[in-house]
Amino acid sequence: MQPKRVYPAYFLVFALAFYTVFFVLPSAIGLAMSFTSWNSMGTNLRFVGFDHFVQIFTTQRYLKVILNTIFFAVITTVLKNILGFSLALTLNTKFRTRDGLRTVFFLPVMLAPLVLGLIFTSIYSLDNGVLNQFLRSIGLDSLAKDWLGSMATALGAVMFVEVWRLFGQNMVIYIAGLQAISEDYMEAADIDGAGYWKKLWYIVIPQMLPSITINLILNIIAGLKVFDLVFVLTNGGPAGATEVLNTSVFKEYSSGRYGFSTALGLVMFVFTCAVAFSVLRGMNRAAKEEP
């Protein structure tokens, strides 16, 4: 066994320099620019203070964007965890096709969001889409509609694709958590006469808190930062029904409002960090309270 080596401090210089140049410095510049009038229309850069942030939180359009983003993140997080956990419980038992089913349910995770967006654009098509053709074939013509072009269904249609894409990732993490539970707990519960639901509530779920925490944080971050699917499927339409923070950042930057788009990006960053940190603290507190 080799003794532990202590490297000189200057070994960190290049790593710190790289991190500073490519992360800290751009982040600091972006933070500073969010308080300026930086745009493509004028050459005079002036300090505007919190004007951009006041506009974001007082304009109906941007408040709707924030609410859409929160709604998207919460609903998709809940559904992905419920589906992933349910499948993990089912596929953690031994039967012949178990491994094949695990692969099938995980495959959508491997597909690029842009590719999935193009596929589901065709599926949701009003005239030739697979979904509407199926509804018409079973006599449910009244349910056939423009799923991505209707304000009532567009956001739900996008959320369905997001859930379908990532619930397999949640399943894999939950399966890993289930396999880490000692059989001694289950055997002791069987001896005490505990049923399936009692074992699930008092043994499985408490032991799965680390897996639940990981999935909650990953899904919330993914939901708050969603861009690809929304951009390809609806581009924020119809009439802003599916507009989220990242698509707004993209549109504002593309229109030349660089300072304002940077402020929007900063709002998203702070909000994502705050929510993820709150969830992590809450789950850690719950884990400590478990006997």
Coordinates of C-alpha atoms in Angstrom, one line a residue, residues 26-249:
P26 CA -18.4 35.0 -17.2
S27 CA -20.8 34.6 -14.3
A28 CA -19.7 37.8 -12.7
I29 CA -19.9 39.7 -16.0
G30 CA -23.4 38.3 -16.6
L31 CA -24.5 39.4 -13.1
A32 CA -23.2 42.9 -13.7
M33 CA -24.8 43.1 -17.2
S34 CA -28.2 42.2 -15.8
F35 CA -28.2 45.6 -14.1
T36 CA -27.5 47.5 -17.3
S37 CA -29.3 48.6 -20.5
W38 CA -27.1 46.3 -22.6
N39 CA -28.9 45.8 -26.0
S40 CA -28.3 45.6 -29.7
M41 CA -30.1 48.9 -30.4
G42 CA -27.8 51.3 -28.7
T43 CA -24.1 51.8 -27.9
N44 CA -24.6 53.7 -24.6
L45 CA -24.3 51.2 -21.8
R46 CA -25.9 52.6 -18.6
F47 CA -26.7 51.3 -15.2
V48 CA -30.5 50.7 -14.7
G49 CA -30.4 49.1 -11.2
F50 CA -33.2 46.7 -10.5
D51 CA -35.4 48.0 -13.4
H52 CA -35.2 44.6 -15.3
F53 CA -36.2 42.6 -12.2
V54 CA -39.0 45.0 -11.3
Q55 CA -40.3 44.5 -14.9
I56 CA -40.1 40.8 -14.6
F57 CA -42.1 40.6 -11.4
T58 CA -44.7 43.2 -12.2
T59 CA -45.5 42.4 -15.9
Q60 CA -48.3 39.9 -16.4
R61 CA -46.5 38.2 -19.3
Y62 CA -43.4 37.3 -17.2
L63 CA -45.4 36.4 -14.2
K64 CA -47.2 33.9 -16.4
V65 CA -43.9 32.6 -17.6
I66 CA -42.7 32.1 -14.0
L67 CA -46.0 30.3 -13.1
N68 CA -45.8 28.1 -16.2
T69 CA -42.2 27.1 -15.3
I70 CA -43.2 26.3 -11.6
F71 CA -46.3 24.4 -12.7
F72 CA -44.3 22.4 -15.3
A73 CA -41.5 21.6 -12.8
V74 CA -43.9 20.5 -10.0
I75 CA -46.3 18.4 -12.0
T76 CA -43.6 16.6 -14.0
T77 CA -41.6 16.0 -10.9
V78 CA -44.5 14.4 -9.1
L79 CA -45.5 12.2 -12.1
K80 CA -42.0 11.1 -12.9
N81 CA -41.4 10.0 -9.3
I82 CA -44.7 8.2 -9.0
L83 CA -44.3 6.3 -12.2
G84 CA -40.6 5.6 -11.6
F85 CA -41.2 4.4 -8.0
S86 CA -44.1 2.2 -9.1
L87 CA -42.2 0.6 -11.9
A88 CA -39.1 0.1 -9.6
L89 CA -41.3 -1.8 -7.1
T90 CA -42.7 -3.9 -9.9
L91 CA -39.4 -4.6 -11.8
N92 CA -37.5 -5.3 -8.6
T93 CA -39.2 -8.7 -8.3
K94 CA -37.9 -11.7 -10.2
F95 CA -39.7 -12.7 -13.4
R96 CA -38.5 -13.7 -16.9
T97 CA -38.9 -10.5 -18.8
R98 CA -37.7 -8.1 -16.0
D99 CA -34.4 -7.1 -17.6
G100 CA -36.0 -6.5 -21.0
L101 CA -38.7 -4.3 -19.5
R102 CA -36.1 -2.3 -17.6
T103 CA -34.3 -1.6 -20.8
V104 CA -37.5 -0.7 -22.7
F105 CA -38.6 1.8 -20.0
F106 CA -35.1 3.3 -19.8
L107 CA -34.6 3.8 -23.6
P108 CA -36.4 7.2 -23.9
V109 CA -33.8 8.6 -21.5
M110 CA -31.1 8.0 -24.2
L111 CA -33.0 9.9 -26.9
A112 CA -32.2 13.6 -27.4
P113 CA -35.0 16.0 -26.4
L114 CA -34.8 17.6 -29.9
V115 CA -35.4 14.3 -31.6
L116 CA -38.3 13.5 -29.3
G117 CA -39.7 16.9 -29.9
L118 CA -39.8 16.2 -33.7
I119 CA -41.3 12.8 -33.2
F120 CA -44.1 14.0 -30.9
T121 CA -44.8 17.0 -33.2
S122 CA -45.8 14.4 -35.8
I123 CA -47.7 12.3 -33.2
Y124 CA -49.7 15.3 -32.0
S125 CA -50.4 16.6 -35.6
L126 CA -54.1 17.6 -36.0
D127 CA -54.7 15.9 -39.4
N128 CA -52.2 13.1 -39.7
G129 CA -51.0 12.6 -36.2
V130 CA -51.0 9.0 -34.8
L131 CA -52.9 10.1 -31.7
N132 CA -55.8 11.7 -33.5
Q133 CA -55.9 8.9 -36.1
F134 CA -56.2 6.4 -33.2
L135 CA -59.0 8.4 -31.5
R136 CA -60.9 8.5 -34.8
S137 CA -60.4 4.8 -35.4
I138 CA -62.2 3.9 -32.2
G139 CA -65.0 6.3 -32.7
L140 CA -63.8 9.2 -30.5
D141 CA -63.6 11.8 -33.2
S142 CA -64.8 14.5 -30.7
L143 CA -61.6 14.1 -28.7
A144 CA -59.3 14.6 -31.7
K145 CA -57.8 18.1 -31.6
D146 CA -54.7 20.2 -32.2
W147 CA -52.9 19.1 -29.0
L148 CA -50.1 21.6 -29.4
G149 CA -52.1 24.4 -30.9
S150 CA -54.8 24.6 -28.2
M151 CA -54.1 26.7 -25.1
A152 CA -56.1 24.1 -23.0
T153 CA -53.9 21.2 -24.0
A154 CA -50.5 22.5 -25.2
L155 CA -48.7 22.6 -21.8
G156 CA -50.1 19.2 -20.8
A157 CA -49.0 17.7 -24.1
V158 CA -45.4 19.0 -23.5
M159 CA -45.4 17.8 -19.9
F160 CA -46.5 14.3 -21.1
V161 CA -43.4 14.1 -23.3
E162 CA -41.2 15.2 -20.5
V163 CA -42.6 12.6 -18.1
W164 CA -42.4 9.9 -20.8
R165 CA -38.8 10.8 -21.5
L166 CA -37.4 10.7 -17.9
F167 CA -39.5 8.5 -15.7
G168 CA -37.2 5.6 -16.7
Q169 CA -34.3 7.5 -15.2
N170 CA -36.2 7.7 -11.9
M171 CA -37.0 4.0 -12.1
V172 CA -33.3 3.1 -12.4
I173 CA -32.4 5.2 -9.4
Y174 CA -35.2 3.7 -7.3
I175 CA -34.3 0.2 -8.3
A176 CA -30.7 0.9 -7.1
G177 CA -32.2 2.1 -3.8
L178 CA -34.4 -0.9 -3.4
Q179 CA -31.5 -3.3 -4.0
A180 CA -29.5 -1.6 -1.3
I181 CA -32.2 -2.4 1.4
S182 CA -31.1 -5.3 3.6
E183 CA -33.2 -8.4 3.4
D184 CA -32.9 -8.7 7.2
Y185 CA -35.4 -5.9 7.5
M186 CA -37.9 -7.7 5.3
E187 CA -37.4 -11.0 7.1
A188 CA -37.9 -9.4 10.5
A189 CA -41.1 -7.7 9.2
D190 CA -42.4 -11.0 7.8
I191 CA -41.8 -12.7 11.2
D192 CA -43.8 -9.9 12.9
G193 CA -46.6 -10.5 10.4
A194 CA -46.4 -7.1 8.6
G195 CA -48.2 -6.9 5.3
Y196 CA -47.1 -5.4 2.0
W197 CA -48.3 -1.9 2.7
K198 CA -46.8 -1.7 6.2
K199 CA -43.4 -2.9 4.9
L200 CA -43.6 -0.4 2.1
W201 CA -44.5 2.5 4.5
Y202 CA -42.3 1.7 7.5
I203 CA -39.3 0.0 5.8
V204 CA -39.0 0.6 2.1
I205 CA -39.8 4.4 1.9
P206 CA -37.6 5.4 4.9
Q207 CA -34.7 3.4 3.5
M208 CA -35.3 5.0 0.1
L209 CA -35.1 8.6 1.2
P210 CA -31.6 9.1 -0.4
S211 CA -33.0 7.9 -3.7
I212 CA -36.1 10.0 -3.3
T213 CA -33.9 13.1 -2.6
I214 CA -31.8 12.6 -5.6
N215 CA -34.8 12.1 -7.9
L216 CA -36.6 15.1 -6.5
I217 CA -33.7 17.5 -6.9
L218 CA -32.8 16.2 -10.4
N219 CA -36.4 16.4 -11.6
I220 CA -37.0 19.9 -10.1
I221 CA -33.9 21.2 -11.7
A222 CA -34.7 19.6 -15.1
G223 CA -38.3 21.0 -14.9
L224 CA -37.2 24.6 -14.0
K225 CA -34.5 24.6 -16.7
V226 CA -36.6 22.9 -19.5
F227 CA -36.0 24.4 -22.9
D228 CA -35.5 21.8 -25.7
L229 CA -38.9 20.2 -25.7
V230 CA -40.8 23.4 -25.4
F231 CA -38.8 25.1 -28.1
V232 CA -39.3 22.2 -30.6
L233 CA -42.9 21.3 -29.8
T234 CA -44.5 24.8 -29.3
N235 CA -41.8 27.5 -29.2
G236 CA -43.7 28.9 -26.2
G237 CA -47.1 29.0 -28.0
P238 CA -49.9 29.2 -28.5
A239 CA -50.2 32.7 -27.1
G240 CA -47.6 32.1 -24.5
A241 CA -49.4 29.1 -23.0
T242 CA -46.2 27.0 -22.8
E243 CA -43.7 29.8 -22.4
V244 CA -41.1 29.0 -19.7
L245 CA -38.1 30.9 -18.4
N246 CA -35.5 29.4 -20.7
T247 CA -37.6 30.1 -23.9
S248 CA -38.1 33.6 -22.7
V249 CA -34.4 34.1 -22.1

